[in-house]
Coordinates of C-alpha atoms in Angstrom, one line a residue:
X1 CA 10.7 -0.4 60.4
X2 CA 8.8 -0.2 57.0
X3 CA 9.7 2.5 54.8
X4 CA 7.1 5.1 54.1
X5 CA 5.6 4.8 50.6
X6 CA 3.4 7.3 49.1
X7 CA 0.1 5.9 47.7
X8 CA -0.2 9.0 45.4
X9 CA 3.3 8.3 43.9
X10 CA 2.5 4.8 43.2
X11 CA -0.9 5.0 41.8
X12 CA 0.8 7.8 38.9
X13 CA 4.0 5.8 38.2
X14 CA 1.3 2.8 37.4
X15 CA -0.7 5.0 35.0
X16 CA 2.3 6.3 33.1
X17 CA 3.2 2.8 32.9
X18 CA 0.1 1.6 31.6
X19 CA 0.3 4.7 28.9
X20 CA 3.0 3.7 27.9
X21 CA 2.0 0.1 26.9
X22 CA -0.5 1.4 25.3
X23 CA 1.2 4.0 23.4
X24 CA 3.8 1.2 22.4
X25 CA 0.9 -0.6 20.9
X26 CA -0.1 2.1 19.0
X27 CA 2.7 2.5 17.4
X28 CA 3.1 -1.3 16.4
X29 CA -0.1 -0.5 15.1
X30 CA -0.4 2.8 13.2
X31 CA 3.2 3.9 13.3
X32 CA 4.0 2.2 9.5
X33 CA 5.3 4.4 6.5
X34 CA 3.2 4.6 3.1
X35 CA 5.0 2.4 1.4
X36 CA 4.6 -0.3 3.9
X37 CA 0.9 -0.1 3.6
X38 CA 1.0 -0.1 0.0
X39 CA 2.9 -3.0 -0.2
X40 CA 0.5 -4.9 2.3
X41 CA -2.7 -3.2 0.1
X42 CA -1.3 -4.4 -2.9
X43 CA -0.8 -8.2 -1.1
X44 CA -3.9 -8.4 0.3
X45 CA -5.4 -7.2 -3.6
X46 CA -3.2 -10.3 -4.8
X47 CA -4.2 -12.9 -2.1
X48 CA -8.4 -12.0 -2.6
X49 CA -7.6 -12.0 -6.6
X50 CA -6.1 -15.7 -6.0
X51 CA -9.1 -16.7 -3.9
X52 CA -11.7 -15.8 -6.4
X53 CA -10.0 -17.0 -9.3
X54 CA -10.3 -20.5 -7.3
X55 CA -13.9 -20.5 -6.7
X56 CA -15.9 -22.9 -7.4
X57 CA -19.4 -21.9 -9.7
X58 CA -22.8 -21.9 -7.0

């Protein structure tokens, strides 16, 4: 015989499930200290200063 499932059960584990990716990603995302996005402010500052001192005159 097939065992008895419940739909209801199923269909909640898959939403927690699919929170939880997306909570994971969040915090990939937004969960960095200050420092670390200093350091990558202060890169990015560098990087466009190099770039424009490259230019070439219109």
């Amino acid at each position: 015989m097939a065992e008895i499932i419940s739909l209801s059960k199923i269909r909640k584990a898959k939403a927690r499930n699919e929170k939880e990716v997306t909570a994971e990603a969040n915090r990939q995302k937004f969960g960095r200290t200050k420092g670390e996005k200093l350091k990558d402010a202060a890169e990015k500052t560098k990087a466009d200063k190099h770039i424009d001192a490259h230019k070439r005159e219109d």
